[in-house]
Coordinates of C-alpha atoms in Angstrom, one line a residue:
M1 CA 108.3 119.4 102.1
I2 CA 105.8 116.0 102.7
P3 CA 103.8 116.0 106.1
E4 CA 105.6 114.0 108.6
Y5 CA 101.7 112.5 109.2
L6 CA 102.5 111.3 105.6
Y7 CA 106.0 109.5 106.8
P8 CA 104.6 106.4 107.3
T9 CA 102.3 106.3 104.1
W10 CA 105.6 107.1 102.3
N11 CA 107.5 103.7 103.7
A12 CA 104.6 101.9 102.4
I13 CA 104.6 103.4 99.1
G14 CA 108.1 102.8 98.8
A15 CA 108.0 98.8 100.2
T16 CA 104.9 98.1 97.8
L17 CA 106.6 99.7 95.2
G18 CA 110.1 97.8 95.2
N19 CA 107.3 94.6 95.2
H20 CA 105.8 95.4 92.1
L21 CA 109.0 96.6 90.1
W22 CA 110.7 93.1 91.4
Q23 CA 107.4 90.9 90.0
S24 CA 107.4 93.2 86.6
T25 CA 111.0 92.7 86.2
L26 CA 110.9 88.8 86.7
F27 CA 107.7 88.9 84.5
A28 CA 109.8 90.8 81.4
I29 CA 112.5 88.7 82.1
V30 CA 110.5 85.4 81.5
A31 CA 108.3 87.0 78.5
G32 CA 112.0 87.3 76.9
L33 CA 113.3 84.1 77.6
L34 CA 109.7 82.6 76.0
T35 CA 110.6 84.6 73.0
L36 CA 114.2 83.4 72.4
A37 CA 112.6 79.9 72.3
L38 CA 110.2 81.5 69.7
R39 CA 112.5 82.9 67.8
N40 CA 111.4 81.2 64.6
N41 CA 108.1 81.0 65.0
P42 CA 105.5 83.8 63.8
A43 CA 107.0 87.5 65.4
R44 CA 103.0 88.3 66.6
F45 CA 103.4 85.8 69.1
R46 CA 106.6 87.4 70.5
Y47 CA 104.6 91.1 70.1
W48 CA 101.7 89.7 72.4
L49 CA 104.4 88.5 75.0
W50 CA 106.1 91.6 75.4
L51 CA 103.1 93.8 75.2
A52 CA 101.7 91.5 78.4
A53 CA 105.3 92.2 79.9
S54 CA 104.4 96.2 79.5
A55 CA 101.0 95.5 80.9
K56 CA 102.1 93.8 83.8
F57 CA 103.8 97.1 84.7
L58 CA 100.3 98.7 85.2
I59 CA 98.5 95.4 86.6
P60 CA 100.3 94.4 90.2
F61 CA 100.2 90.9 91.2
S62 CA 97.8 92.2 94.5
L63 CA 95.3 93.3 92.9
L64 CA 94.9 89.8 91.6
I65 CA 95.5 88.4 95.2
G66 CA 92.9 90.3 96.3
V67 CA 90.9 89.0 93.9
G68 CA 91.8 85.6 95.1
S69 CA 91.2 86.8 98.6
H70 CA 87.6 87.3 98.3
L71 CA 87.1 83.9 96.5
A72 CA 89.1 82.3 99.3
W73 CA 87.1 78.7 100.2
S74 CA 87.8 76.2 103.2
H75 CA 90.3 73.7 102.8
P76 CA 93.0 72.1 103.6
S77 CA 95.9 73.4 105.4
T78 CA 99.0 75.3 102.5
A79 CA 101.2 76.8 105.5
G80 CA 103.9 76.2 103.5
L81 CA 102.9 76.9 100.0
Y82 CA 101.7 80.1 101.3
F83 CA 104.7 81.4 103.0
A84 CA 107.0 80.4 100.0
M85 CA 104.6 82.3 97.9
E86 CA 105.0 85.2 100.6
E87 CA 108.6 85.3 100.8
V88 CA 109.2 85.5 96.5
G89 CA 106.3 87.5 95.9
E90 CA 107.4 90.4 98.2
P91 CA 111.2 90.6 99.1
F92 CA 110.9 94.3 99.9
T93 CA 109.3 94.3 103.5
L94 CA 109.3 97.3 106.1
P95 CA 110.1 96.0 109.9
S96 CA 107.0 96.7 112.2
T97 CA 108.2 99.3 114.0
I98 CA 110.7 101.6 112.6
S99 CA 112.4 104.2 115.4
Q100 CA 114.0 107.1 114.2
A101 CA 114.2 108.7 117.5
T102 CA 117.7 106.2 117.9
S103 CA 119.2 108.1 114.9
P104 CA 121.3 111.2 115.1
P105 CA 119.0 114.1 114.5
A106 CA 120.7 115.3 111.8
F107 CA 120.7 111.6 109.8
S108 CA 116.9 111.4 110.8
N109 CA 116.2 114.6 109.0
L110 CA 118.1 113.6 106.1
I111 CA 115.9 110.3 106.0
R112 CA 113.2 112.0 106.1
L113 CA 113.9 114.0 103.0
V114 CA 114.3 111.3 101.1
P115 CA 111.0 110.3 100.1
T116 CA 110.6 114.0 99.2
V117 CA 113.5 114.1 96.7
L118 CA 112.2 111.0 94.9
A119 CA 108.8 111.6 95.1
S120 CA 110.0 115.2 93.5
V121 CA 112.4 113.3 90.9
W122 CA 109.7 111.5 89.8
L123 CA 107.5 113.7 89.1
C124 CA 109.8 115.7 87.3
G125 CA 110.6 113.2 84.8
F126 CA 106.8 112.2 84.6
A127 CA 105.8 115.6 83.4
L128 CA 108.7 115.7 81.1
V129 CA 108.2 112.9 79.3
L130 CA 104.2 113.7 79.1
C131 CA 105.5 117.2 77.7
I132 CA 107.6 115.6 75.0
W133 CA 104.6 113.2 74.0
Y134 CA 102.5 115.7 73.9
A135 CA 104.6 118.3 72.2
R136 CA 104.8 115.3 69.6
W137 CA 101.3 114.4 69.4
R138 CA 100.4 118.0 68.7
R139 CA 102.6 117.9 65.8
V140 CA 100.6 114.9 64.0
S141 CA 97.4 116.2 65.0
S142 CA 98.4 119.6 63.5
A143 CA 99.0 117.7 60.3
V144 CA 95.9 115.4 59.9
R145 CA 93.9 118.8 61.3
E146 CA 95.4 121.1 58.1
G147 CA 95.2 117.9 56.1
A148 CA 93.1 117.7 53.2
P149 CA 90.6 114.8 52.8
L150 CA 91.4 112.5 49.9
R151 CA 88.3 111.3 48.3
E152 CA 89.5 109.7 44.9
G153 CA 92.5 108.5 42.9
R154 CA 94.3 105.4 42.7
E155 CA 95.3 105.0 46.2
V156 CA 91.8 105.6 47.6
R157 CA 90.8 102.8 45.3
T158 CA 93.6 100.5 46.4
L159 CA 92.5 101.2 49.9
R160 CA 88.8 100.2 49.4
R161 CA 89.9 97.1 48.1
L162 CA 92.0 96.2 50.7
E163 CA 90.0 97.4 53.3
P164 CA 88.6 94.1 54.9
I165 CA 92.1 93.8 55.9
G166 CA 91.6 96.2 58.4
G167 CA 87.9 94.8 59.6
T168 CA 84.7 96.4 58.9
R169 CA 85.6 100.0 59.8
R170 CA 85.8 102.4 56.9
I171 CA 89.5 104.5 57.1
E172 CA 89.9 108.0 55.6
I173 CA 92.3 109.7 53.9
V174 CA 93.9 112.8 54.2
L175 CA 96.2 114.1 52.6
S176 CA 99.5 115.9 54.6
R177 CA 102.1 118.4 53.3
A178 CA 104.1 117.1 56.3
S179 CA 107.1 115.2 55.6
L180 CA 105.6 112.4 57.6
E181 CA 105.5 108.8 56.6
P182 CA 102.3 106.8 55.7
G183 CA 100.6 106.2 59.4
I184 CA 97.3 105.2 61.0
F185 CA 96.4 107.6 63.4
G186 CA 93.9 107.8 66.1
M187 CA 92.6 104.6 68.0
F188 CA 88.9 104.4 67.9
R189 CA 88.5 105.9 64.7
P190 CA 91.8 105.7 62.6
V191 CA 92.9 107.8 59.5
L192 CA 95.5 106.9 57.2
V193 CA 98.3 109.8 56.9
W194 CA 99.5 110.3 53.4
P195 CA 101.9 112.4 52.8
E196 CA 101.9 114.6 49.5
G197 CA 103.6 113.6 46.7
I198 CA 104.9 110.0 47.3
S199 CA 101.8 108.2 45.1
E200 CA 104.3 109.9 42.4
R201 CA 107.1 107.8 43.5
L202 CA 105.7 104.5 44.1
E203 CA 104.1 102.2 41.7
D204 CA 100.8 99.9 42.4
V205 CA 102.5 97.2 43.3
H206 CA 104.5 99.2 45.5
L207 CA 101.2 101.1 47.0
E208 CA 99.5 98.1 47.4
G209 CA 102.4 96.5 49.6
I210 CA 102.6 99.6 52.0
L211 CA 98.5 100.4 52.7
A212 CA 98.1 96.9 53.2
H213 CA 100.9 97.0 55.7
E214 CA 99.0 100.1 57.6
L215 CA 95.7 98.2 57.3
W216 CA 97.0 95.3 59.3
H217 CA 98.0 97.9 62.0
V218 CA 94.2 98.9 61.9
R219 CA 93.5 95.3 62.4
R220 CA 96.0 94.6 65.2
R221 CA 95.2 97.6 66.9
D222 CA 98.8 98.4 67.2
N223 CA 97.8 102.1 68.0
L224 CA 96.2 101.2 71.9
A225 CA 99.0 98.6 72.6
A226 CA 101.2 101.6 71.9
A227 CA 99.5 104.2 73.6
I228 CA 99.5 101.9 76.5
H229 CA 102.9 101.0 76.5
M230 CA 103.4 104.5 76.6
V231 CA 101.9 105.2 80.0
V232 CA 104.2 102.5 81.2
E233 CA 106.5 104.6 80.0
A234 CA 105.7 107.7 81.5
I235 CA 105.1 106.2 84.8
F236 CA 108.2 103.9 85.0
W237 CA 110.4 106.1 83.0
F238 CA 113.0 105.9 85.7
H239 CA 113.3 102.1 85.2
P240 CA 115.5 101.1 81.6
L241 CA 114.0 98.1 80.8
V242 CA 110.9 99.5 79.9
W243 CA 112.4 101.8 77.2
W244 CA 113.7 98.7 76.0
L245 CA 110.2 96.7 76.1
G246 CA 109.4 99.9 74.1
A247 CA 112.1 98.8 71.1
R248 CA 111.0 95.4 71.2
L249 CA 107.2 96.3 70.4
V250 CA 108.5 98.2 67.6
E251 CA 110.4 95.9 66.3
E252 CA 108.3 93.0 66.6
R253 CA 105.1 94.9 65.4
E254 CA 106.5 96.1 62.1
R255 CA 107.9 92.9 61.4
A256 CA 104.6 91.3 62.2
C257 CA 102.8 92.9 59.8
D258 CA 106.0 92.3 57.2
E259 CA 105.0 88.8 57.6
E260 CA 101.2 89.1 57.0
V261 CA 101.9 91.3 53.8
V262 CA 104.2 89.0 52.0
E263 CA 101.7 85.9 53.4
L264 CA 99.2 87.6 51.4
G265 CA 100.9 87.1 48.2
S266 CA 103.3 90.4 47.5
A267 CA 106.7 89.6 46.4
P268 CA 109.4 89.9 48.9
Q269 CA 111.6 91.9 46.2
I270 CA 108.7 94.6 45.3
Y271 CA 107.6 94.7 48.9
A272 CA 111.1 96.0 50.4
E273 CA 111.8 98.5 47.5
G274 CA 108.1 100.1 48.8
I275 CA 109.3 100.1 52.2
L276 CA 112.7 101.6 51.0
K277 CA 111.0 104.6 48.9
V278 CA 108.9 105.7 51.4
C279 CA 111.6 105.8 53.7
E280 CA 114.0 107.8 50.9
F281 CA 110.9 110.4 50.9
C282 CA 109.4 110.9 54.5
V283 CA 110.7 111.0 58.2
E284 CA 110.0 108.5 60.5
S285 CA 106.6 109.3 62.7
P286 CA 107.7 111.1 65.9
L287 CA 104.8 108.6 68.0
A288 CA 105.2 105.7 68.9
C289 CA 101.1 105.2 68.6
I290 CA 101.3 106.2 64.9
S291 CA 101.6 103.1 63.1
G292 CA 103.8 103.7 59.9
V293 CA 105.8 101.9 57.6
T294 CA 109.3 102.7 59.1
G295 CA 109.6 101.7 61.9
S296 CA 111.9 99.5 63.6
D297 CA 115.8 98.6 62.3
L298 CA 115.5 99.0 58.3
K299 CA 118.4 96.8 57.6
K300 CA 117.0 93.7 59.4
R301 CA 113.7 94.3 58.0
M302 CA 115.3 94.3 54.4
V303 CA 117.1 91.2 55.2
R304 CA 114.0 89.2 57.1
I305 CA 111.8 90.1 54.3
M306 CA 114.1 89.5 51.3
N307 CA 114.9 86.0 53.3
K308 CA 112.2 83.6 51.8
T309 CA 112.1 81.5 54.9
I310 CA 108.4 80.7 55.9
A311 CA 108.4 81.7 60.1
R312 CA 107.1 78.0 61.7
R313 CA 103.9 77.5 63.2
L314 CA 103.4 77.2 66.8
D315 CA 103.9 73.5 67.1
F316 CA 101.6 71.6 70.1
S317 CA 104.4 71.5 72.6
R318 CA 105.1 75.7 72.4
K319 CA 101.1 76.0 72.4
L320 CA 100.9 73.6 75.5
L321 CA 104.1 76.2 76.9
L322 CA 102.3 79.7 76.5
S323 CA 99.4 78.1 77.4
T324 CA 100.9 77.1 81.1
I325 CA 102.8 80.1 81.7
G326 CA 99.7 82.4 80.4
L327 CA 98.0 80.5 83.0
L328 CA 100.0 80.6 85.8
A329 CA 100.3 84.0 85.6
L330 CA 97.4 84.6 85.9
A331 CA 96.0 82.1 88.4
G332 CA 99.1 82.2 90.4
P333 CA 98.3 85.1 92.5
I334 CA 94.5 84.4 92.5
I335 CA 95.6 81.1 94.2
F336 CA 98.0 83.1 96.4
G337 CA 94.9 85.3 97.5
L338 CA 92.8 81.9 97.8
V339 CA 95.6 80.4 99.9
Q340 CA 96.6 83.9 102.0
A341 CA 92.9 84.4 103.0
P342 CA 92.0 81.7 105.3
K343 CA 95.4 81.9 106.2
S344 CA 95.3 85.3 107.5
Q345 CA 92.4 84.0 109.6
A346 CA 93.3 81.2 111.0
Q347 CA 96.2 83.4 112.4
S348 CA 94.2 85.9 113.5
Q349 CA 92.1 83.5 115.5
A350 CA 94.9 81.8 116.6
E351 CA 96.6 85.3 118.2
N352 CA 93.0 85.9 119.5
T353 CA 93.0 82.5 121.2
T354 CA 96.3 82.7 122.9
T355 CA 96.6 86.4 123.6
T356 CA 92.5 86.4 125.1
I357 CA 92.0 90.1 126.7
P358 CA 90.7 89.5 129.9
A359 CA 88.4 92.2 130.9
F360 CA 87.2 94.0 134.1
K361 CA 84.6 92.2 135.8
S362 CA 83.1 95.3 137.2
V363 CA 84.6 99.5 136.8
S364 CA 83.4 102.3 139.1
I365 CA 84.2 105.7 138.1
K366 CA 83.2 108.4 140.0
R367 CA 83.7 111.9 139.9
D368 CA 86.3 113.7 142.5
E369 CA 85.8 116.7 143.8
S370 CA 88.2 116.6 146.7
S371 CA 90.4 119.5 147.6
T372 CA 91.9 118.3 150.9
P373 CA 95.8 118.9 151.3
T374 CA 97.9 116.3 152.8
L375 CA 99.0 116.2 156.1
G376 CA 102.4 117.6 154.9
G377 CA 100.5 120.8 153.2
G378 CA 100.9 119.0 149.4
P379 CA 97.9 119.0 147.3
P380 CA 95.7 115.6 147.7
H381 CA 97.4 112.7 146.7
I382 CA 97.0 111.5 143.0
R383 CA 97.7 108.1 142.4
M384 CA 97.4 105.5 139.4
M385 CA 98.2 102.1 139.7
F386 CA 97.7 98.1 138.2
G387 CA 97.4 95.6 141.0
P388 CA 96.7 92.1 141.3
D389 CA 93.3 92.9 141.6
G390 CA 92.7 95.1 138.9
F391 CA 93.3 99.0 138.1
N392 CA 92.9 101.6 140.4
A393 CA 93.2 105.5 140.2
V394 CA 92.8 108.5 142.7
R395 CA 92.2 112.0 141.6
V396 CA 93.1 111.3 137.6
S397 CA 91.8 113.2 134.5
L398 CA 90.5 110.9 131.7
Q399 CA 93.4 112.1 129.8
T400 CA 96.2 110.5 132.0
V401 CA 94.2 107.2 131.6
I402 CA 94.3 107.5 128.2
Q403 CA 98.1 108.7 128.8
E404 CA 98.4 105.2 130.4
A405 CA 96.3 103.3 127.9
Y406 CA 98.2 103.8 124.8
G407 CA 101.8 105.1 126.0
V408 CA 101.8 108.4 125.4
Q409 CA 102.6 111.8 127.3
A410 CA 100.6 115.1 127.4
N411 CA 101.5 116.7 124.4
Q412 CA 101.5 113.3 122.1
I413 CA 97.6 114.2 122.8
E414 CA 95.4 116.4 120.5
G415 CA 92.1 117.8 119.8
A416 CA 90.9 116.5 123.7
P417 CA 88.2 119.0 125.2
E418 CA 89.1 120.9 128.1
W419 CA 87.1 118.4 130.5
L420 CA 89.4 115.8 129.9
K421 CA 92.4 117.6 131.3
S422 CA 90.5 118.8 134.0
D423 CA 88.0 116.6 135.6
K424 CA 89.3 114.2 138.1
Y425 CA 88.1 111.0 138.6
D426 CA 88.5 108.0 140.9
I427 CA 88.8 104.4 139.3
E428 CA 88.0 101.4 140.4
A429 CA 88.0 98.2 137.7
K430 CA 88.1 94.7 139.6
V431 CA 89.2 91.8 137.3
D432 CA 89.5 88.1 137.5
K433 CA 92.4 87.2 139.4
S434 CA 92.6 83.6 137.7
E435 CA 92.9 85.0 134.3
V436 CA 95.8 87.6 134.9
N437 CA 97.7 84.9 136.9
Q438 CA 97.9 83.1 134.0
L439 CA 100.2 86.0 132.0
S440 CA 103.8 86.5 132.7
L441 CA 104.3 90.1 133.4
D442 CA 105.6 91.4 130.4
Q443 CA 101.8 90.4 129.0
R444 CA 100.6 91.6 132.0
R445 CA 101.6 95.5 131.1
T446 CA 100.6 94.8 127.8
E447 CA 97.0 93.4 128.5
S448 CA 96.8 95.9 131.2
Q449 CA 97.0 98.6 128.8
R450 CA 94.6 96.8 126.2
M451 CA 92.2 96.4 129.0
L452 CA 92.1 100.0 130.0
Q453 CA 91.8 101.0 125.9
M454 CA 88.3 98.7 125.8
L455 CA 87.8 100.6 129.1
L456 CA 87.7 103.7 127.5
A457 CA 86.0 102.8 124.2
D458 CA 83.0 101.4 126.5
R459 CA 82.7 103.7 129.3
V460 CA 83.7 107.4 127.5
K461 CA 83.1 106.3 123.9
L462 CA 86.8 107.3 123.0
T463 CA 87.3 107.2 119.5
L464 CA 90.5 108.4 118.4
H465 CA 93.5 107.9 115.3
R466 CA 96.9 108.2 115.2
E467 CA 99.3 110.9 112.8
T468 CA 102.9 111.6 113.1
K469 CA 104.3 115.1 113.8
D470 CA 107.5 117.0 114.8
L471 CA 107.7 117.1 118.5
P472 CA 110.3 118.6 121.1
T473 CA 111.8 115.7 122.8
Y474 CA 114.6 114.4 125.2
A475 CA 117.8 112.0 124.7
L476 CA 118.4 109.8 127.8
V477 CA 121.7 109.7 127.8
I478 CA 124.9 108.9 129.8
A479 CA 126.6 111.8 131.7
E480 CA 130.2 112.7 132.2
G481 CA 131.8 110.4 134.5
G482 CA 129.6 107.5 133.6
A483 CA 126.3 105.9 135.2
K484 CA 125.6 105.8 138.8
L485 CA 122.8 103.1 138.8
Q486 CA 122.9 100.0 140.7
L487 CA 122.0 97.1 139.3
A488 CA 119.3 95.2 140.6
K489 CA 119.2 92.2 142.8
S490 CA 115.8 90.2 143.5
G491 CA 114.3 90.4 146.8
D492 CA 115.9 93.9 147.9
E493 CA 113.9 96.1 149.5
I494 CA 114.4 99.7 147.9
K495 CA 114.1 102.6 150.3
G496 CA 113.0 106.4 149.4
P497 CA 115.2 109.5 149.4
D498 CA 113.4 109.6 153.2
G499 CA 114.5 106.5 154.1
R500 CA 111.5 104.8 154.7
P501 CA 110.8 101.0 152.9
M502 CA 109.3 101.1 149.7
G503 CA 108.8 97.3 149.8
T504 CA 110.0 94.7 147.2
H505 CA 108.4 94.2 144.2
R506 CA 110.0 94.1 140.8
M507 CA 109.0 97.0 138.6
F508 CA 107.9 99.1 141.9
M509 CA 107.8 102.9 141.6
R510 CA 106.8 105.9 144.0
A511 CA 106.6 109.2 143.0
G512 CA 105.5 112.3 145.3
G513 CA 107.3 113.4 148.1
G514 CA 106.4 116.2 150.8
G515 CA 107.1 120.0 151.5
P516 CA 108.6 121.6 148.2
N517 CA 110.7 118.4 147.3
L518 CA 109.9 115.2 145.3
S519 CA 110.8 112.0 144.3
L520 CA 111.0 109.1 142.3
A521 CA 112.2 105.6 142.9
A522 CA 111.8 102.3 141.3
Q523 CA 113.3 98.9 141.5
G524 CA 114.1 96.2 139.2
I525 CA 113.3 98.5 135.8
S526 CA 114.9 99.0 132.5
L527 CA 116.5 102.2 131.3
V528 CA 113.3 102.2 128.9
D529 CA 111.2 101.9 131.5
L530 CA 113.2 104.9 133.6
A531 CA 112.6 106.8 130.1
Q532 CA 109.3 106.1 130.2
L533 CA 108.8 107.0 134.1
L534 CA 111.2 110.6 133.5
S535 CA 108.5 111.5 130.1
R536 CA 105.5 111.1 132.7
Q537 CA 107.3 113.6 135.1
L538 CA 108.1 115.7 132.2
G539 CA 104.9 115.7 130.0
T540 CA 107.7 114.8 127.4
P541 CA 108.5 111.8 125.3
V542 CA 112.0 110.6 126.4
V543 CA 114.2 108.4 124.3
D544 CA 116.6 106.1 126.3
K545 CA 119.7 106.6 124.1
T546 CA 122.3 104.9 126.7
G547 CA 122.6 101.9 125.5
M548 CA 122.5 100.1 128.5
T549 CA 121.0 96.8 129.3
G550 CA 119.8 95.1 132.6
S551 CA 117.6 95.9 135.6
Y552 CA 118.4 98.6 137.7
D553 CA 117.3 100.2 141.2
F554 CA 117.1 104.0 142.0
S555 CA 115.9 106.8 144.2
L556 CA 115.9 110.3 142.9
Q557 CA 114.9 113.4 144.9
W558 CA 114.3 117.2 143.5
T559 CA 112.9 120.6 144.2
P560 CA 110.5 121.6 141.0
D561 CA 111.0 124.8 139.7
E562 CA 108.6 127.6 137.9
S563 CA 111.1 127.0 134.4
Q564 CA 110.9 123.4 134.6
P565 CA 107.3 122.1 136.3
S566 CA 107.3 118.5 137.2
H567 CA 104.4 116.6 136.7
G568 CA 102.5 113.3 138.7
V569 CA 101.1 110.4 138.1
D570 CA 98.0 112.8 136.5
G571 CA 100.1 114.9 134.1
D572 CA 99.5 117.9 136.4
S573 CA 102.0 120.5 137.6
M574 CA 103.4 119.1 141.2
P575 CA 103.7 122.3 143.2
G576 CA 105.1 121.8 146.6
G577 CA 104.9 125.7 147.6
P578 CA 108.3 128.0 147.4
P579 CA 111.0 125.7 149.3
A580 CA 111.9 127.2 152.6
P581 CA 115.6 128.6 153.2
G582 CA 118.2 125.3 153.3
T583 CA 115.5 122.7 152.2
A584 CA 115.8 123.4 148.3
G585 CA 117.4 120.5 147.0
P586 CA 118.4 120.1 143.0
S587 CA 116.4 120.9 140.0
F588 CA 114.8 118.0 138.3
F589 CA 117.0 118.4 135.3
R590 CA 120.6 118.2 137.6
A591 CA 119.4 115.5 140.2
I592 CA 119.5 113.1 137.2
Q593 CA 122.6 114.3 136.1
E594 CA 123.6 114.3 139.7
Q595 CA 122.1 111.2 141.3
L596 CA 121.7 108.9 138.2
G597 CA 124.8 109.9 136.6
L598 CA 122.7 110.5 133.0
K599 CA 121.5 113.5 131.2
L600 CA 118.9 114.8 129.1
E601 CA 119.1 116.1 126.1
P602 CA 116.6 118.2 124.1
Q603 CA 116.3 117.3 120.5
T604 CA 113.2 117.7 117.8
G605 CA 111.8 114.2 115.7
P606 CA 108.7 112.5 114.3
T607 CA 106.6 111.3 117.1
E608 CA 103.5 109.7 117.0
I609 CA 100.5 111.7 118.2
L610 CA 96.7 110.8 119.2
V611 CA 94.1 112.4 117.7
I612 CA 90.6 112.3 119.6
D613 CA 87.9 112.1 117.3
H614 CA 85.2 111.5 119.9
V615 CA 84.9 111.2 123.7
E616 CA 82.0 111.4 126.4
M617 CA 81.5 111.7 129.7
P618 CA 81.3 109.0 131.7
S619 CA 78.5 107.9 133.5
E620 CA 78.9 107.4 137.4
N621 CA 78.2 103.8 138.5

């Protein structure tokens, strides 16, 4: 199975592949429409159109867009053009956030298997196509290797006389005992494979037409073009259009060579007779990259050869049409890149302008060595909060600060040194109130985390990266009997389990307790926020699956046990000592069900984790 940390990568590959296939298919359709417009013109023009459509499968538009982005210059606003091209060019996109945790576990596991299955199927098809091509290549290669060089005879004399057709290179003839058709083998050092005994069936005029046909293949470098399309067929074997393109390439390739031979002066009837005699004696080459003489639909070829209608040369309008479309196909993505780069830069600058992260104007980090218990006999107080003046934490580990800064739990951090978990610190970070007051409440929460991330990068040189891993999590669902949460009322004062007032702040939360019991209370929070609070207590991600919206007040009281220790703000266990007789309350899980009407169900699923690459102990200043 594909490792879980590669799952986002496979998502991106799927979207990129979808865009590339859509663009290449559209390009091939346009090429097909152009060939219809050129159906009465020389076949070589249609051949190059089909070859361009094939090569497009190997050249993503994103590559040309990247070239354009490096050539960007300052220009007037082109936002309309940018977004129009973006929508047409990339119809397949992934949402910025994909939540798999909200799906049923069985369905989630099935979805996670899809990339593995698709990749395996593609790999099997790719290997099968390569094996078929290789087996056929070995057959032709063996025929060439076992054949004897032909140094003299009328075949050699005719070839040397016609050799200028193929260019300046010298073509060798190999006499083969295999029943293959005459064909050019090789792309850079071509060799003419000539079946033994066929010369006796051909007259000189027939021989001249067949050899001229093969030399035109050499001049046009048809073997190289066919090899390129074979690569396309191997990679995109699942796309029917690719195989259809291959048939069109062979058809127009042979027709183009036929036209050239007839234009040289060969009589159409004699040339057609020569092709038919070769077909009677030989079998077609098993490889598309071996340019022979019997390819394509033989009946159609005979009709076209015998039809003495000369293909019309391209007029000015058709030349202009082809030139314009070719220029657009090449320059369009580059222009898109030119437009995209400044637009992206401007958008980034605009976002930075509107969401400038306020910085802490002063930061104090001191190591906390205190061990004085509270008045109730419990452990020393642990506190971490954002207030109007900034961030304040008492006796917390730096791992806890990382959890708060990145919104993760203890089991979502890997690679942390031991001191990051065990050493306690007091942190006081002041912020300019005027900057903070300009932000809404939701913006404050987001920017507070980003400010903490900046603080960690500056003071402890924290660097990390994200991965995805299967982790145990909890799903927060509604218990039997329904939820017991109360809708929040603005301005109401919330009271803790002991009856003491706890404040009137929206999003107010208090965790702690005295003696063996622990408590958690909050006012005006959503179920998503409640899941985050429960996550901190458990040290494990909790995902809201209640479907409830709105803001609620609640208070929760429980007694931790050894099997399920409760975690405080610091993520460490919060022991309260053994409960005295008659004082023990319900366990954490039972308290949630009895007091809130909710339930925590264990599950396992792909979860994002943080892997720490580097961190240093902070200097106290």
